[in-house]
């Protein structure tokens, strides 16, 4: 096991599952056609215990998130 | 839905001193929901200068009409006008029609933001760190990312704002690259959904 992995951490991301959905209609709107992204993240804490977190993002939020992750990866290259 | 509407109670809107007041009332009624909300009742009474008893009935009827219009997503004035009885005050009918059409998109967006949903991501922050040393290794240089996501749970108590909870994760470069792969797949699917 890589020594640099053994350190104090803030939960490691172990899995990311996603779903792209379209809300077709609701009790308030007969015709919605509103896309959304749903994600489930599995996070392992220092003891190895895994917790799952599921949430939704609107499309603008998803695009913002996606842009910033790309940005972060680009900066990581520079270190 | 419009069947529950007592159209005669809508005539209370005529007491408004200006069209802008009617616009405000319609907006408050749609966005703030049912007449059980005390804030809504007092706001509307203030806008119209009317008493709570008579206003309550008007709010219920207006709410019913507006919800029906937004549910069906009418785009033509005639479709909305046909909801009203033939002897209904024509100017008021046309004013309500115009207000509904003007606000259709805003109200629909509001409806989407309050619809049935999983917990929602409301914010996220990130930080890029370099691991330099630890108790088990004296010198290293490993870039790592700390990502904090703020997720808002669904409301459980009607009177309190739902709780936010934080998800803190650390991502190595490899994990981040894998995540980016997943995110780019979502982007591809999104563009093909948008094209349909």
GROMACS .gro file of C-alpha atoms in nm:
model
  275
    1UNK     CA    1   0.000   0.000   0.000
    2UNK     CA    2   0.135   0.338  -0.099
    3UNK     CA    3   0.271   0.512   0.213
    4UNK     CA    4   0.136   0.845   0.110
    5UNK     CA    5  -0.215   0.698   0.140
    6UNK     CA    6  -0.172   0.644   0.514
    7UNK     CA    7  -0.243   0.988   0.654
    8UNK     CA    8  -0.524   1.180   0.811
    9UNK     CA    9  -0.795   1.212   0.553
   10UNK     CA   10  -1.141   1.362   0.517
   11UNK     CA   11  -1.322   1.062   0.375
   12UNK     CA   12  -1.208   0.912   0.046
   13UNK     CA   13  -1.441   0.902  -0.251
   14UNK     CA   14  -1.468   0.536  -0.345
   15UNK     CA   15  -1.751   0.540  -0.596
   16UNK     CA   16  -1.965   0.781  -0.790
   17UNK     CA   17  -2.284   0.663  -0.958
   18UNK     CA   18  -2.502   0.890  -1.165
   19UNK     CA   19  -2.828   0.911  -1.350
   20UNK     CA   20  -2.951   1.167  -1.596
   21UNK     CA   21  -3.329   1.201  -1.572
   22UNK     CA   22  -3.601   1.415  -1.720
   23UNK     CA   23  -3.893   1.520  -1.503
   24UNK     CA   24  -4.185   1.461  -1.738
   25UNK     CA   25  -4.467   1.614  -1.535
   26UNK     CA   26  -4.564   1.686  -1.177
   27UNK     CA   27  -4.875   1.764  -0.977
   28UNK     CA   28  -4.816   2.128  -1.064
   29UNK     CA   29  -4.718   2.106  -1.432
   30UNK     CA   30  -4.866   1.871  -1.690
   31UNK     CA   31  -4.567   1.914  -1.919
   32UNK     CA   32  -4.230   1.975  -1.758
   33UNK     CA   33  -3.948   1.825  -1.968
   34UNK     CA   34  -3.700   1.932  -1.706
   35UNK     CA   35  -3.368   1.742  -1.702
   36UNK     CA   36  -3.175   1.679  -1.380
   37UNK     CA   37  -2.871   1.482  -1.268
   38UNK     CA   38  -2.888   1.249  -0.967
   39UNK     CA   39  -2.567   1.121  -0.805
   40UNK     CA   40  -2.477   0.873  -0.535
   41UNK     CA   41  -2.135   0.913  -0.377
   42UNK     CA   42  -1.977   0.642  -0.163
   43UNK     CA   43  -1.733   0.783   0.090
   44UNK     CA   44  -1.500   0.576   0.308
   45UNK     CA   45  -1.392   0.728   0.638
   46UNK     CA   46  -1.056   0.667   0.805
   47UNK     CA   47  -1.180   0.344   0.963
   48UNK     CA   48  -1.300   0.212   0.629
   49UNK     CA   49  -1.669   0.255   0.704
   50UNK     CA   50  -1.857   0.348   0.388
   51UNK     CA   51  -2.142   0.596   0.383
   52UNK     CA   52  -2.356   0.683   0.081
   53UNK     CA   53  -2.492   1.021  -0.014
   54UNK     CA   54  -2.754   1.068  -0.283
   55UNK     CA   55  -2.860   1.404  -0.419
   56UNK     CA   56  -2.987   1.589  -0.724
   57UNK     CA   57  -2.839   1.871  -0.924
   58UNK     CA   58  -3.010   2.104  -1.166
   59UNK     CA   59  -2.845   2.123  -1.506
   60UNK     CA   60  -2.685   2.466  -1.445
   61UNK     CA   61  -2.547   2.334  -1.114
   62UNK     CA   62  -2.415   2.024  -1.285
   63UNK     CA   63  -2.242   2.232  -1.552
   64UNK     CA   64  -2.085   2.456  -1.290
   65UNK     CA   65  -1.970   2.152  -1.091
   66UNK     CA   66  -1.830   1.986  -1.401
   67UNK     CA   67  -1.640   2.303  -1.506
   68UNK     CA   68  -1.485   2.343  -1.163
   69UNK     CA   69  -1.378   1.980  -1.143
   70UNK     CA   70  -1.205   2.019  -1.481
   71UNK     CA   71  -1.042   2.337  -1.355
   72UNK     CA   72  -0.921   2.159  -1.045
   73UNK     CA   73  -0.775   1.870  -1.245
   74UNK     CA   74  -0.591   2.118  -1.468
   75UNK     CA   75  -0.439   2.286  -1.163
   76UNK     CA   76  -0.342   1.952  -1.017
   77UNK     CA   77  -0.138   1.889  -1.331
   78UNK     CA   78   0.061   2.202  -1.261
   79UNK     CA   79   0.169   2.106  -0.907
   80UNK     CA   80  -5.938   2.202  -1.045
   81UNK     CA   81  -6.115   2.513  -1.171
   82UNK     CA   82  -6.441   2.352  -1.059
   83UNK     CA   83  -6.351   2.434  -0.697
   84UNK     CA   84  -6.315   2.798  -0.784
   85UNK     CA   85  -6.576   3.041  -0.664
   86UNK     CA   86  -6.529   3.296  -0.941
   87UNK     CA   87  -6.745   3.559  -0.774
   88UNK     CA   88  -6.493   3.579  -0.487
   89UNK     CA   89  -6.227   3.682  -0.739
   90UNK     CA   90  -6.411   4.010  -0.784
   91UNK     CA   91  -6.248   4.121  -0.459
   92UNK     CA   92  -5.943   4.191  -0.678
   93UNK     CA   93  -6.133   4.489  -0.816
   94UNK     CA   94  -6.061   4.661  -0.485
   95UNK     CA   95  -5.695   4.691  -0.583
   96UNK     CA   96  -5.592   5.049  -0.639
   97UNK     CA   97  -5.369   4.962  -0.934
   98UNK     CA   98  -5.288   4.683  -1.181
   99UNK     CA   99  -4.948   4.643  -1.016
  100UNK     CA  100  -5.122   4.547  -0.693
  101UNK     CA  101  -5.313   4.272  -0.874
  102UNK     CA  102  -4.986   4.147  -1.026
  103UNK     CA  103  -4.830   4.137  -0.679
  104UNK     CA  104  -5.128   3.951  -0.533
  105UNK     CA  105  -5.124   3.689  -0.811
  106UNK     CA  106  -4.751   3.639  -0.767
  107UNK     CA  107  -4.777   3.608  -0.387
  108UNK     CA  108  -5.069   3.366  -0.415
  109UNK     CA  109  -4.898   3.135  -0.663
  110UNK     CA  110  -4.556   3.138  -0.499
  111UNK     CA  111  -4.667   3.122  -0.136
  112UNK     CA  112  -4.916   2.843  -0.190
  113UNK     CA  113  -5.223   2.769   0.019
  114UNK     CA  114  -5.424   3.017   0.222
  115UNK     CA  115  -5.308   2.844   0.542
  116UNK     CA  116  -5.004   3.070   0.528
  117UNK     CA  117  -5.060   3.365   0.763
  118UNK     CA  118  -4.792   3.570   0.588
  119UNK     CA  119  -4.973   3.535   0.256
  120UNK     CA  120  -5.313   3.636   0.400
  121UNK     CA  121  -5.180   3.952   0.564
  122UNK     CA  122  -4.975   4.045   0.258
  123UNK     CA  123  -5.277   4.018   0.029
  124UNK     CA  124  -5.508   4.203   0.272
  125UNK     CA  125  -5.253   4.482   0.281
  126UNK     CA  126  -5.220   4.498  -0.098
  127UNK     CA  127  -5.597   4.516  -0.150
  128UNK     CA  128  -5.706   4.691   0.170
  129UNK     CA  129  -5.954   4.413   0.244
  130UNK     CA  130  -6.056   4.216   0.554
  131UNK     CA  131  -5.913   3.867   0.621
  132UNK     CA  132  -6.250   3.684   0.606
  133UNK     CA  133  -6.343   3.787   0.253
  134UNK     CA  134  -5.980   3.770   0.136
  135UNK     CA  135  -5.935   3.408   0.240
  136UNK     CA  136  -6.202   3.287  -0.003
  137UNK     CA  137  -6.055   3.497  -0.283
  138UNK     CA  138  -5.708   3.355  -0.222
  139UNK     CA  139  -5.838   2.998  -0.242
  140UNK     CA  140  -6.017   3.066  -0.569
  141UNK     CA  141  -5.728   3.258  -0.723
  142UNK     CA  142  -5.484   2.988  -0.617
  143UNK     CA  143  -5.707   2.727  -0.780
  144UNK     CA  144  -5.731   2.919  -1.109
  145UNK     CA  145  -5.359   2.998  -1.129
  146UNK     CA  146  -5.263   2.639  -1.046
  147UNK     CA  147  -5.494   2.511  -1.320
  148UNK     CA  148  -5.342   2.752  -1.572
  149UNK     CA  149  -4.983   2.661  -1.483
  150UNK     CA  150  -5.065   2.289  -1.471
  151UNK     CA  151  -5.193   2.294  -1.827
  152UNK     CA  152  -4.926   2.538  -1.943
  153UNK     CA  153  -5.169   2.737  -2.157
  154UNK     CA  154  -5.003   2.964  -2.410
  155UNK     CA  155  -5.310   3.117  -2.576
  156UNK     CA  156  -5.523   3.382  -2.403
  157UNK     CA  157  -5.843   3.213  -2.527
  158UNK     CA  158  -5.750   2.892  -2.343
  159UNK     CA  159  -5.729   3.082  -2.015
  160UNK     CA  160  -6.032   3.300  -2.082
  161UNK     CA  161  -6.246   2.990  -2.141
  162UNK     CA  162  -6.187   2.891  -1.776
  163UNK     CA  163  -6.393   3.187  -1.658
  164UNK     CA  164  -6.776   3.197  -1.659
  165UNK     CA  165  -6.924   3.394  -1.952
  166UNK     CA  166  -7.069   3.663  -1.723
  167UNK     CA  167  -6.738   3.720  -1.542
  168UNK     CA  168  -6.604   4.075  -1.541
  169UNK     CA  169  -6.420   4.093  -1.876
  170UNK     CA  170  -6.147   4.341  -1.780
  171UNK     CA  171  -6.056   4.146  -1.468
  172UNK     CA  172  -6.060   3.822  -1.667
  173UNK     CA  173  -5.825   3.968  -1.927
  174UNK     CA  174  -5.597   4.115  -1.660
  175UNK     CA  175  -5.563   3.780  -1.483
  176UNK     CA  176  -5.503   3.613  -1.821
  177UNK     CA  177  -5.226   3.858  -1.906
  178UNK     CA  178  -5.062   3.823  -1.564
  179UNK     CA  179  -5.067   3.443  -1.591
  180UNK     CA  180  -4.914   3.446  -1.941
  181UNK     CA  181  -4.646   3.699  -1.840
  182UNK     CA  182  -4.545   3.495  -1.535
  183UNK     CA  183  -4.583   3.148  -1.683
  184UNK     CA  184  -4.209   3.078  -1.709
  185UNK     CA  185  -4.118   3.224  -1.371
  186UNK     CA  186  -4.391   3.028  -1.196
  187UNK     CA  187  -4.304   2.709  -1.379
  188UNK     CA  188  -3.940   2.748  -1.271
  189UNK     CA  189  -4.053   2.804  -0.912
  190UNK     CA  190  -4.266   2.493  -0.935
  191UNK     CA  191  -3.965   2.292  -1.056
  192UNK     CA  192  -3.753   2.418  -0.766
  193UNK     CA  193  -4.012   2.301  -0.514
  194UNK     CA  194  -4.113   1.973  -0.678
  195UNK     CA  195  -4.062   1.623  -0.539
  196UNK     CA  196  -3.689   1.565  -0.532
  197UNK     CA  197  -3.400   1.385  -0.373
  198UNK     CA  198  -3.190   1.606  -0.143
  199UNK     CA  199  -3.044   1.887  -0.351
  200UNK     CA  200  -2.686   2.002  -0.392
  201UNK     CA  201  -2.695   2.369  -0.296
  202UNK     CA  202  -2.327   2.460  -0.290
  203UNK     CA  203  -1.981   2.317  -0.306
  204UNK     CA  204  -1.629   2.435  -0.222
  205UNK     CA  205  -1.294   2.285  -0.304
  206UNK     CA  206  -0.931   2.325  -0.212
  207UNK     CA  207  -0.615   2.189  -0.366
  208UNK     CA  208  -0.358   2.065  -0.117
  209UNK     CA  209  -0.014   1.913  -0.145
  210UNK     CA  210   0.062   1.642   0.108
  211UNK     CA  211   0.416   1.717   0.220
  212UNK     CA  212   0.473   1.485   0.514
  213UNK     CA  213   0.296   1.266   0.768
  214UNK     CA  214   0.382   1.059   1.074
  215UNK     CA  215   0.459   0.767   0.846
  216UNK     CA  216   0.654   0.943   0.572
  217UNK     CA  217   0.890   1.235   0.620
  218UNK     CA  218   0.886   1.383   0.271
  219UNK     CA  219   0.637   1.359  -0.006
  220UNK     CA  220   0.464   1.575  -0.259
  221UNK     CA  221   0.125   1.440  -0.348
  222UNK     CA  222  -0.143   1.673  -0.478
  223UNK     CA  223  -0.483   1.609  -0.339
  224UNK     CA  224  -0.817   1.779  -0.355
  225UNK     CA  225  -1.060   1.839  -0.071
  226UNK     CA  226  -1.416   1.881  -0.191
  227UNK     CA  227  -1.699   1.990   0.035
  228UNK     CA  228  -2.055   1.959  -0.093
  229UNK     CA  229  -2.350   2.113   0.084
  230UNK     CA  230  -2.666   1.910   0.038
  231UNK     CA  231  -3.008   2.031   0.147
  232UNK     CA  232  -3.239   1.761   0.272
  233UNK     CA  233  -3.609   1.756   0.200
  234UNK     CA  234  -3.822   1.948   0.446
  235UNK     CA  235  -3.952   1.733   0.730
  236UNK     CA  236  -4.114   2.002   0.944
  237UNK     CA  237  -4.333   2.245   0.751
  238UNK     CA  238  -4.238   2.539   0.966
  239UNK     CA  239  -3.858   2.508   0.959
  240UNK     CA  240  -3.612   2.535   0.672
  241UNK     CA  241  -3.460   2.199   0.589
  242UNK     CA  242  -3.115   2.110   0.721
  243UNK     CA  243  -2.801   2.125   0.515
  244UNK     CA  244  -2.547   1.854   0.559
  245UNK     CA  245  -2.188   1.854   0.438
  246UNK     CA  246  -2.012   1.581   0.248
  247UNK     CA  247  -1.633   1.614   0.277
  248UNK     CA  248  -1.425   1.405   0.042
  249UNK     CA  249  -1.065   1.382  -0.049
  250UNK     CA  250  -0.984   1.304  -0.410
  251UNK     CA  251  -0.653   1.182  -0.546
  252UNK     CA  252  -0.562   1.269  -0.902
  253UNK     CA  253  -0.670   0.926  -1.020
  254UNK     CA  254  -1.006   0.950  -0.845
  255UNK     CA  255  -1.061   1.297  -0.988
  256UNK     CA  256  -0.979   1.175  -1.340
  257UNK     CA  257  -1.226   0.890  -1.303
  258UNK     CA  258  -1.488   1.133  -1.179
  259UNK     CA  259  -1.421   1.360  -1.477
  260UNK     CA  260  -1.478   1.066  -1.711
  261UNK     CA  261  -1.818   1.012  -1.553
  262UNK     CA  262  -1.901   1.383  -1.571
  263UNK     CA  263  -1.809   1.402  -1.939
  264UNK     CA  264  -2.037   1.105  -2.012
  265UNK     CA  265  -2.319   1.296  -1.843
  266UNK     CA  266  -2.238   1.603  -2.054
  267UNK     CA  267  -2.252   1.394  -2.373
  268UNK     CA  268  -2.587   1.246  -2.276
  269UNK     CA  269  -2.716   1.593  -2.189
  270UNK     CA  270  -2.635   1.730  -2.532
  271UNK     CA  271  -2.812   1.440  -2.698
  272UNK     CA  272  -3.117   1.491  -2.473
  273UNK     CA  273  -3.112   1.861  -2.558
  274UNK     CA  274  -3.103   1.785  -2.929
  275UNK     CA  275  -3.415   1.568  -2.920
   0.00000   0.00000   0.00000
